[in-house]
Coordinates of C-alpha atoms (C1' of nucleotides) in Angstrom, one line a residue:
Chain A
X1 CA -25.6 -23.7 -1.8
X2 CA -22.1 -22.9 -1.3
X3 CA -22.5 -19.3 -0.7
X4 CA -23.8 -17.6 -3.8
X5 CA -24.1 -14.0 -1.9
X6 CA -21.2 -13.7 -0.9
X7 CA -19.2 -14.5 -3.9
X8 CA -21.5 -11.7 -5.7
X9 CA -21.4 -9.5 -3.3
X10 CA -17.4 -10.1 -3.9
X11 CA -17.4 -9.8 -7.8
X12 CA -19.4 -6.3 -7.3
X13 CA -16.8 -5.1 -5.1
X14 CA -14.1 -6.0 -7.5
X15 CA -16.0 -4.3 -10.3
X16 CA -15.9 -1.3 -8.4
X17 CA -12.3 -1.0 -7.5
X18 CA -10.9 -2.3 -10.7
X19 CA -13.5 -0.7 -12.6
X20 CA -12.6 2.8 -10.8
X21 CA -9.1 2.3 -11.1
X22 CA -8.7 1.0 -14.9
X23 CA -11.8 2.4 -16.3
X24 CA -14.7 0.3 -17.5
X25 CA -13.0 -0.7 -20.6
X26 CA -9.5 -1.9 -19.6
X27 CA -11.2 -3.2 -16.5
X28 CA -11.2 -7.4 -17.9
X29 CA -13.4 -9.8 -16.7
X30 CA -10.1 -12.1 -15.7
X31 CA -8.8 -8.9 -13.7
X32 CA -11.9 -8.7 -11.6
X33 CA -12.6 -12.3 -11.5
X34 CA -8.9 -11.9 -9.7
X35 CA -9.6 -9.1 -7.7
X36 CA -12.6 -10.8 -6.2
X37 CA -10.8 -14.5 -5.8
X38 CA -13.2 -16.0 -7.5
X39 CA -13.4 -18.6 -10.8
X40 CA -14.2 -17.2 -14.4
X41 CA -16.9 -20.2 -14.4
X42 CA -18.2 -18.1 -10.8
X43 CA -18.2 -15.5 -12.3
X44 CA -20.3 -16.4 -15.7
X45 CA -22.6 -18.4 -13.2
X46 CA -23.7 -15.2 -11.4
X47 CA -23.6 -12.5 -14.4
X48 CA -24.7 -13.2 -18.3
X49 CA -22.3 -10.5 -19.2
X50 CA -19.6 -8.2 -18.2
X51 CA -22.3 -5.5 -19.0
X52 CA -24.5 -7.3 -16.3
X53 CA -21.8 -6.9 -14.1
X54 CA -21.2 -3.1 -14.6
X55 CA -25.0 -2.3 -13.8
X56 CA -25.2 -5.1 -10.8
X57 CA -21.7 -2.5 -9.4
X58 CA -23.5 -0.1 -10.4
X59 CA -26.9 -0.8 -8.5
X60 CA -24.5 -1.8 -5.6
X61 CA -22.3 1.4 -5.5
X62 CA -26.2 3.7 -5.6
X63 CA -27.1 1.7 -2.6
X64 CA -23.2 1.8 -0.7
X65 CA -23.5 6.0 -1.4
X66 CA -27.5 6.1 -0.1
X67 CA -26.6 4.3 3.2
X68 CA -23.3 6.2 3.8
X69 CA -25.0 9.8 2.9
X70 CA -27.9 9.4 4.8
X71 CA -26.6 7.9 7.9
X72 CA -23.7 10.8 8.0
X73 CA -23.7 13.0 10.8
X74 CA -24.6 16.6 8.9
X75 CA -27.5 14.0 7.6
X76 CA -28.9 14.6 11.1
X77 CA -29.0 18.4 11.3
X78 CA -31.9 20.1 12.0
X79 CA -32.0 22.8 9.4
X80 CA -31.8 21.9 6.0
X81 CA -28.9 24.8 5.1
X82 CA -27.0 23.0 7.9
X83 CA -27.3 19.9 5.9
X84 CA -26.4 21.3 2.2
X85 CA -23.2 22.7 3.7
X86 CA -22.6 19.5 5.4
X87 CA -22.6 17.6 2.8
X88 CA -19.9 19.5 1.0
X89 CA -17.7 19.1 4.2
X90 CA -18.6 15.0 4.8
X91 CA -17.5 15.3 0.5
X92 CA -14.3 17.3 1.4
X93 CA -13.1 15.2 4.5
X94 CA -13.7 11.8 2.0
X95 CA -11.3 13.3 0.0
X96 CA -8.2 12.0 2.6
X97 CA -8.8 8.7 0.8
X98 CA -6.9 7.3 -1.7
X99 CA -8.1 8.0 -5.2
X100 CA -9.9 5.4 -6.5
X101 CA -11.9 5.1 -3.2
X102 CA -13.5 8.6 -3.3
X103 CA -14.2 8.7 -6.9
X104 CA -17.4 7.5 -8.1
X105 CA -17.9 4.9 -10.4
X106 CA -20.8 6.5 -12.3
X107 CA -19.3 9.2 -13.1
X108 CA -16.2 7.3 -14.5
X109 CA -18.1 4.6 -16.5
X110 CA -20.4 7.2 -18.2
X111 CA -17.9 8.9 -19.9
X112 CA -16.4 5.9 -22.0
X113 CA -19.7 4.4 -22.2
X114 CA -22.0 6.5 -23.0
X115 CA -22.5 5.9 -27.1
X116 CA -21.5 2.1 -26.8
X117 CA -23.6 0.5 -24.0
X118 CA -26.9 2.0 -23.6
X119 CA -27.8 0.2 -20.6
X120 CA -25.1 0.8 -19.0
X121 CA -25.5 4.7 -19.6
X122 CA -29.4 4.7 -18.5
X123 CA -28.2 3.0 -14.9
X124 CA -25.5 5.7 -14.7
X125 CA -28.0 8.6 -15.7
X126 CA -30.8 7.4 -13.2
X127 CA -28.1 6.6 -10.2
X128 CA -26.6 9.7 -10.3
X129 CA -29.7 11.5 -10.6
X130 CA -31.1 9.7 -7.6
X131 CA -28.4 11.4 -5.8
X132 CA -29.2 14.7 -7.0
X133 CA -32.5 14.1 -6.1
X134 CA -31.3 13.1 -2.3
X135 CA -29.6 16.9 -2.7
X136 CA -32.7 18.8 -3.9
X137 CA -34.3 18.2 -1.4
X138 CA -32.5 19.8 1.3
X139 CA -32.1 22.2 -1.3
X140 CA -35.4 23.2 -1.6
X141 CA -36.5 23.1 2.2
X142 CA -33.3 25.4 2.5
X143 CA -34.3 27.6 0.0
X144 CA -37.6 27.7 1.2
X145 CA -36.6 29.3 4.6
X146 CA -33.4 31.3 3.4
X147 CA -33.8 32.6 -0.2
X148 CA -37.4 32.4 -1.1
X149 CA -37.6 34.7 -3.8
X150 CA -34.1 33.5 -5.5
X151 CA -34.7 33.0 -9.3
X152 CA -32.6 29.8 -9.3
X153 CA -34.1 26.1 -9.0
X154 CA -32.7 23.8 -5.8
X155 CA -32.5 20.8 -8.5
X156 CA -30.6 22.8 -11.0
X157 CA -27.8 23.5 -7.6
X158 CA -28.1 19.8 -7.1
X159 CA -26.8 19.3 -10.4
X160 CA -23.5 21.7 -10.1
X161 CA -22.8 20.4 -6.9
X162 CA -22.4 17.0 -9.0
X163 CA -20.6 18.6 -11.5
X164 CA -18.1 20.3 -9.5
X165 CA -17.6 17.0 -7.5
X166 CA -17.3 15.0 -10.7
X167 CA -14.9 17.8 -12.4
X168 CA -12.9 17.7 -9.1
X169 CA -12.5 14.2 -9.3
X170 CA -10.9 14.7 -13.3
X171 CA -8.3 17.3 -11.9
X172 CA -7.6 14.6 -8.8
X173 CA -6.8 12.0 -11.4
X174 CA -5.0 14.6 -13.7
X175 CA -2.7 15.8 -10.6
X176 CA -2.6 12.4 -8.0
X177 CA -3.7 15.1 -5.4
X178 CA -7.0 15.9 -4.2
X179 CA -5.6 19.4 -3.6
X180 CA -7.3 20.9 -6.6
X181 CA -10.5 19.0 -5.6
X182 CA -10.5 20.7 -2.0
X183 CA -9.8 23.8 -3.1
X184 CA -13.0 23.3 -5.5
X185 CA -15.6 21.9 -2.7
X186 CA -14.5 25.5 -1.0
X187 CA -15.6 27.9 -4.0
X188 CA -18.8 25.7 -4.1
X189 CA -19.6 25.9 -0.2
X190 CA -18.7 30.0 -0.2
X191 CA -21.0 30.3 -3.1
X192 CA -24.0 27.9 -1.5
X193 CA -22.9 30.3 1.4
X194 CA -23.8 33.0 -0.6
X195 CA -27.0 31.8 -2.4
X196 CA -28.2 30.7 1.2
X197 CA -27.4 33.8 3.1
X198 CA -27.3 33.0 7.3
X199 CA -29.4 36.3 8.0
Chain B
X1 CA 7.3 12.5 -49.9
X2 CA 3.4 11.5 -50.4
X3 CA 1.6 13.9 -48.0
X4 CA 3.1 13.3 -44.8
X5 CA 1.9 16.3 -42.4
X6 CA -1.9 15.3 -43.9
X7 CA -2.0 11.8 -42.7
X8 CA -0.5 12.5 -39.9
X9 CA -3.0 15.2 -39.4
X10 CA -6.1 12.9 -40.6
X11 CA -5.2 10.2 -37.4
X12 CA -4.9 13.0 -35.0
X13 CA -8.1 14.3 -35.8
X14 CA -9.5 11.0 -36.1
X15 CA -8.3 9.6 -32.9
X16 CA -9.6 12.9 -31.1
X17 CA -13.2 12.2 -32.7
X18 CA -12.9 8.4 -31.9
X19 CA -11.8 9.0 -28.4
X20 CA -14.1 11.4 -27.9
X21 CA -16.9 9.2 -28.9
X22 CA -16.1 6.1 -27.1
X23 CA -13.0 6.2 -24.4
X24 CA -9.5 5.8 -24.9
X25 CA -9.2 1.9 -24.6
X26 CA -12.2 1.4 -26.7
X27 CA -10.9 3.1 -29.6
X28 CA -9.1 0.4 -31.5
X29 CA -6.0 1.4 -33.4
X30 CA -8.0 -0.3 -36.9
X31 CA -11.1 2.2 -35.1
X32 CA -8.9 5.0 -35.9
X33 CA -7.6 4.4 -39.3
X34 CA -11.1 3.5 -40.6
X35 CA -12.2 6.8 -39.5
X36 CA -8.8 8.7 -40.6
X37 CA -9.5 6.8 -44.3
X38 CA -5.3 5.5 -44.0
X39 CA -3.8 1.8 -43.6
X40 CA -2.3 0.2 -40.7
X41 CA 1.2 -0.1 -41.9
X42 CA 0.8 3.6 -42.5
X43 CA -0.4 4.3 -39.1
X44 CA 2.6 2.2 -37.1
X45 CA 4.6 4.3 -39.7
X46 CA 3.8 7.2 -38.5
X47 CA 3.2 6.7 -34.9
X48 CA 5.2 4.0 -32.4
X49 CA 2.8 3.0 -30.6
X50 CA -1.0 3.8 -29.8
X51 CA -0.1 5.5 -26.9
X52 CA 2.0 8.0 -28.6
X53 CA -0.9 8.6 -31.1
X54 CA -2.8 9.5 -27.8
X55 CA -0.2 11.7 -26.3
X56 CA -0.2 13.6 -30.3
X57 CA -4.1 13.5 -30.2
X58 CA -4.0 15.8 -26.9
X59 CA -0.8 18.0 -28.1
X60 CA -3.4 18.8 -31.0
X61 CA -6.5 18.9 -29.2
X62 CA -4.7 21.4 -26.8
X63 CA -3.4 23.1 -29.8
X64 CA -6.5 23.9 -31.6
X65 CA -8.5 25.4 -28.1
X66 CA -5.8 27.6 -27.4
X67 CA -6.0 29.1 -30.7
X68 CA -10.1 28.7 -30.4
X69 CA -10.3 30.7 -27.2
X70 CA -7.3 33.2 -28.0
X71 CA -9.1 34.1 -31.4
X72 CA -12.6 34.3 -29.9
X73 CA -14.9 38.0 -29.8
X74 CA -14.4 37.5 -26.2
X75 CA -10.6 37.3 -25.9
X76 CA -10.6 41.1 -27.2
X77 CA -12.3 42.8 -24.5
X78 CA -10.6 45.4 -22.7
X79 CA -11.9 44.3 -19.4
X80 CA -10.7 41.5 -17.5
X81 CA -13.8 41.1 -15.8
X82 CA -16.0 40.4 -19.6
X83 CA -12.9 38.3 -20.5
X84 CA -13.7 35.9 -17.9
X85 CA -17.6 35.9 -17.9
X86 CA -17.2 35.9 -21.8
X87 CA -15.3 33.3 -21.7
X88 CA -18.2 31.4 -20.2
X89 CA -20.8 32.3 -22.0
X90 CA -18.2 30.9 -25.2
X91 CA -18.5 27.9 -23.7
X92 CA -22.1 27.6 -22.9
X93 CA -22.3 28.8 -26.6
X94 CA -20.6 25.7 -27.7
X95 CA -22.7 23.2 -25.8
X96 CA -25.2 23.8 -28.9
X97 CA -22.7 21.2 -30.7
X98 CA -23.2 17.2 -30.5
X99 CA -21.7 15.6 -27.4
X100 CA -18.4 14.4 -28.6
X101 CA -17.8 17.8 -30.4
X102 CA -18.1 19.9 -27.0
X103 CA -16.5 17.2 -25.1
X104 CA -12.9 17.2 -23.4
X105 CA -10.7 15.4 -24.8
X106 CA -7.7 15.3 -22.2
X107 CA -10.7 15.1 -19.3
X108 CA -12.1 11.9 -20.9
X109 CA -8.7 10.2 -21.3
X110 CA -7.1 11.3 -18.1
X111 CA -10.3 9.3 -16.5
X112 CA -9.4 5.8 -17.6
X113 CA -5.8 5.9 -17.8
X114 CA -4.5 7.8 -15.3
X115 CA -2.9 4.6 -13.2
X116 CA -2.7 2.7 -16.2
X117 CA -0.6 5.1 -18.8
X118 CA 1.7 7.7 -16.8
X119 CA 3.1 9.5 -19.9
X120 CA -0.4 10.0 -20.9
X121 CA -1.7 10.7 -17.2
X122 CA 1.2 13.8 -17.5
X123 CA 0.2 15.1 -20.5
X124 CA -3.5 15.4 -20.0
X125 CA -2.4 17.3 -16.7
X126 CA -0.4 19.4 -18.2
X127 CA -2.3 20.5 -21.4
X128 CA -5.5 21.1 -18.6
X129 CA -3.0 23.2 -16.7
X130 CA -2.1 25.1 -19.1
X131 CA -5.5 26.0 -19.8
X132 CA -6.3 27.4 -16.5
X133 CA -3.2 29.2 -16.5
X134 CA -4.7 31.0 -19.7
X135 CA -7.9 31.6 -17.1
X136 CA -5.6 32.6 -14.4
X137 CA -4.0 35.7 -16.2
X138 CA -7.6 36.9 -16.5
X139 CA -8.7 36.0 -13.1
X140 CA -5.8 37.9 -11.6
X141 CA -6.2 40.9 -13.6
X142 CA -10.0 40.8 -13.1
X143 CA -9.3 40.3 -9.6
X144 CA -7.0 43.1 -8.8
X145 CA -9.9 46.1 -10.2
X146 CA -13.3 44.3 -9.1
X147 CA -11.8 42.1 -5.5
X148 CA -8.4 43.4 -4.6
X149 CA -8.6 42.0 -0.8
X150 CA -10.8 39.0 -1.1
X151 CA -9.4 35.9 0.1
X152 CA -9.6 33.4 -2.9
X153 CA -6.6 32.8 -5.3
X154 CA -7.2 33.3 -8.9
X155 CA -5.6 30.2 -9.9
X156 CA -8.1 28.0 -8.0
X157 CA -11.0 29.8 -9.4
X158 CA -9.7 28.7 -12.6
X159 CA -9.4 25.3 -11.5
X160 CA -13.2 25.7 -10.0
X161 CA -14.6 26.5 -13.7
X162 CA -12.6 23.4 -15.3
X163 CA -14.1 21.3 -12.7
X164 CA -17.5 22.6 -13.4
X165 CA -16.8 21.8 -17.0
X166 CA -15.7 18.9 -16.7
X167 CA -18.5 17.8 -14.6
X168 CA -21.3 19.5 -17.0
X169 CA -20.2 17.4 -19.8
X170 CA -20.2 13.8 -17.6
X171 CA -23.9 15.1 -17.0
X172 CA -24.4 15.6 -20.8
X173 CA -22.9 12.5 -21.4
X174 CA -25.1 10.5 -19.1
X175 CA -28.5 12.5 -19.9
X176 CA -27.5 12.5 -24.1
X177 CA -28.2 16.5 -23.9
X178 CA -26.4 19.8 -22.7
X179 CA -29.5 21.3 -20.5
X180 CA -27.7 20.3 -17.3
X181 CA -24.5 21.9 -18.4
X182 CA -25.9 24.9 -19.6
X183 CA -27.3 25.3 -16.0
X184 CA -24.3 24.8 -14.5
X185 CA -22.7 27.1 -16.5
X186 CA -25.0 29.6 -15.4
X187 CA -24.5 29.0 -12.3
X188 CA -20.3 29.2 -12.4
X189 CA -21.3 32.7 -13.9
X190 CA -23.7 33.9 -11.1
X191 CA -20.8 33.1 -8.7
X192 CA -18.0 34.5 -10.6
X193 CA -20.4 37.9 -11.2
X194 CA -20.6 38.0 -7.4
X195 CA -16.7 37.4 -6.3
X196 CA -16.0 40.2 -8.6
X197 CA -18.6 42.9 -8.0
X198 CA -19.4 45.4 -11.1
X199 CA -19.4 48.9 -8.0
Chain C
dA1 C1' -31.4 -37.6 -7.0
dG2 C1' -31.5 -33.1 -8.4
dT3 C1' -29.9 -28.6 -8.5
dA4 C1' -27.2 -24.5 -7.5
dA5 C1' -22.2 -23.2 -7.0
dC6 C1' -17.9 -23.5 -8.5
dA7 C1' -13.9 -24.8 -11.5
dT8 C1' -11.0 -25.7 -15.8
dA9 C1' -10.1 -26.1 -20.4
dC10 C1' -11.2 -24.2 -24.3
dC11 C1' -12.8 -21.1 -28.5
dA12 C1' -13.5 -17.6 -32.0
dA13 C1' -13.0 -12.9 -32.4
dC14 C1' -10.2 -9.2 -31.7
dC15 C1' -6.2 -6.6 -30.2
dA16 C1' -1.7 -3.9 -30.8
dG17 C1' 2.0 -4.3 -33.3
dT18 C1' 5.3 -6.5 -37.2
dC19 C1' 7.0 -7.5 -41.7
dG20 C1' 7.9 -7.7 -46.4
dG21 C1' 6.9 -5.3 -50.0
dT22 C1' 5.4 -1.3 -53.3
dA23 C1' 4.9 3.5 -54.7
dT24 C1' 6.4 8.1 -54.6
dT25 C1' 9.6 11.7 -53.9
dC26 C1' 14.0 13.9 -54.0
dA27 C1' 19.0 14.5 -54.3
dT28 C1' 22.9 13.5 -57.0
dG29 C1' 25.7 12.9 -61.1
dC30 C1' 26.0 13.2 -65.8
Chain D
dG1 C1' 16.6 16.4 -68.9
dC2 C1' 17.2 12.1 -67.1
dA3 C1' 18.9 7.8 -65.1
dT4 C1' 20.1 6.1 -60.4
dG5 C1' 19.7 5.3 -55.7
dA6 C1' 18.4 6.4 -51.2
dA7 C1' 14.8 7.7 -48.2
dT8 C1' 10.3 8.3 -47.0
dA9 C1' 5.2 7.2 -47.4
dC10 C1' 2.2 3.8 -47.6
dC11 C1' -0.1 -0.8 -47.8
dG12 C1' -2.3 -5.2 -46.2
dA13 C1' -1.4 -9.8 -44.7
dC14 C1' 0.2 -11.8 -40.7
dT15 C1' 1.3 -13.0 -35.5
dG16 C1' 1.2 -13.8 -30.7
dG17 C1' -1.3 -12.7 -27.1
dT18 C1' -5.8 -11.3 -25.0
dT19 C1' -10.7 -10.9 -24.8
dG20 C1' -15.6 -12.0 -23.5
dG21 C1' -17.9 -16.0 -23.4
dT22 C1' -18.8 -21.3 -23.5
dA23 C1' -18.6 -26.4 -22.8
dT24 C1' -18.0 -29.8 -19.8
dG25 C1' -17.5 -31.0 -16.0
dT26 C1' -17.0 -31.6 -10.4
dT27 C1' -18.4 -30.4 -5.7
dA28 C1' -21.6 -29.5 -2.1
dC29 C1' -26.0 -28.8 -0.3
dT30 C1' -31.2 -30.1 0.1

DNA sequence: AGTAACATACCAACCAGTCGGTATTCATGC
DNA sequence: GCATGAATACCGACTGGTTGGTATGTTACT
């Protein structure tokens, strides 16, 4: 038919800014419907629900973030330390974006969501654990050749690298600058540093 | 006149729980008064808008954790250095509590409003702020016995545990349970321990 | 012709905020 | 001690605009 990709492909884009700029909540189906150019009818024709919506951006943003992470450069490093590290440097140089465009929409939608629409929650949860997941395991090969013997667990690092990111993301709101956030991707690369020791 | 500072009081706490529990524009203003047990006429009388209720709601929030963390067994240790590690394990200590009870308030507001609502936007940044600053004092003291040359500023270290914070309680959010946060607590203490060496 | 894609007008529920009114308190004068 | 009046606290029905979602099409492709 007309071109029913496309105009999807354009609502989940919309979702995603508007949704990452506003919130979830304040995001309306008419402001995204706007955003993406396209007819309320459209938009009812493609998703049974604004909730549909939020998981379809949702699914879309998991897929946007798989492609970018693993076809970065430090994705492409040889030793697995090289590519923890790297990571927290391709995070860092993202941060010269504008705000809404390095923040991540999980992470933003979980919070105000995550007593009121279950669904919602669970596609949050299992996307940003996917990505964690992506993490541990250049964790664990690192570990493996640099810190055998540590006591801590690569996933359990996965997970504060998120957290850091996500926090950082708070104080970038909080301030307009990504300052803050910079300054916090350096403590967490000095201490990976330091649980990863070079020699 | 009938009890004033009390009702006033109930709507602040109650629009901290609400909030808490599901976002900022979620919480409806009748949300609110059915939770603070008070009438809508009463509400508008004591607050101009729902926006100003929100800017009260964080004045209190930030209120009650100053006095929380200045009154705590941990704020009375001699040393710097157990003032800032005790200060974490306070918090991990708290993470025993349901979700919206550990939660931050200003964090989960700032995250939805901060293009929308400015005066909001400000005040979450500047109750969070202050907040580090509290850290900061500690951090510098601690910093001058235990890592008088090291390169790292106190005041973005206590930026670095927000951001962990904040983070660990998106993660509790999205999983429904505080295990991920309590690692990354532990975590944000391992690397505090080893920027400020014990000998 | 039949069906998927798109559009417009519309709806009931809900939203923040208003309004007219009542109840309670307190200051003043006596 | 008590009437009086002003001010504050409180109430709940109401309003105009907005919300997610629907009903009823029309257009375009196969």
């Amino acid at each position: 038919m007309r071109n029913s990709d496309a105009t999807k492909a354009k609502l989940l884009d919309a979702a995603r800014d508007v949704i990452r700029t506003k919130g979830y909540a304040a995001a309306t189906v008419d402001d995204i419907c706007a955003e993406a150019g396209v007819s309320k009818g459209s938009f009812f024709h493609h998703f049974a629900s604004k909730e549909q919506l939020g998981i379809g951006a949702i699914a879309a943003f998991n897929q946007m973030a798989a492609t970018v992470f693993s076809t970065a450069p430090y994705a492409a490093e040889h030793d697995p330390r090289d590519r923890v590290l790297g990571y927290v440097d391709f995070r860092a140089s993202l941060l010269a974006m504008a705000i809404p465009e390095f923040t991540c929409l999980l992470g933003t939608t979980v919070q105000e969501i995550y007593t009121t629409h279950p669904d919602l929650r669970i596609a949050c949860d299992e996307g940003m654990s996917a990505h964690v997941a992506g993490l541990t395991r250049d964790l664990d090969a690192a570990k493996k050749i640099y810190a055998p013997d540590a006591d801590w667990s690569p996933e359990s690092i996965g997970y504060f690298m998120q957290s850091v990111l996500q926090g950082a993301f708070i104080f970038a709101k909080a301030k307009q600058s990504a300052a803050v956030a910079e300054d916090s991707l350096s403590h967490l690369r000095r201490y990976l540093e330091m649980l990863l020791p070079k020699t």
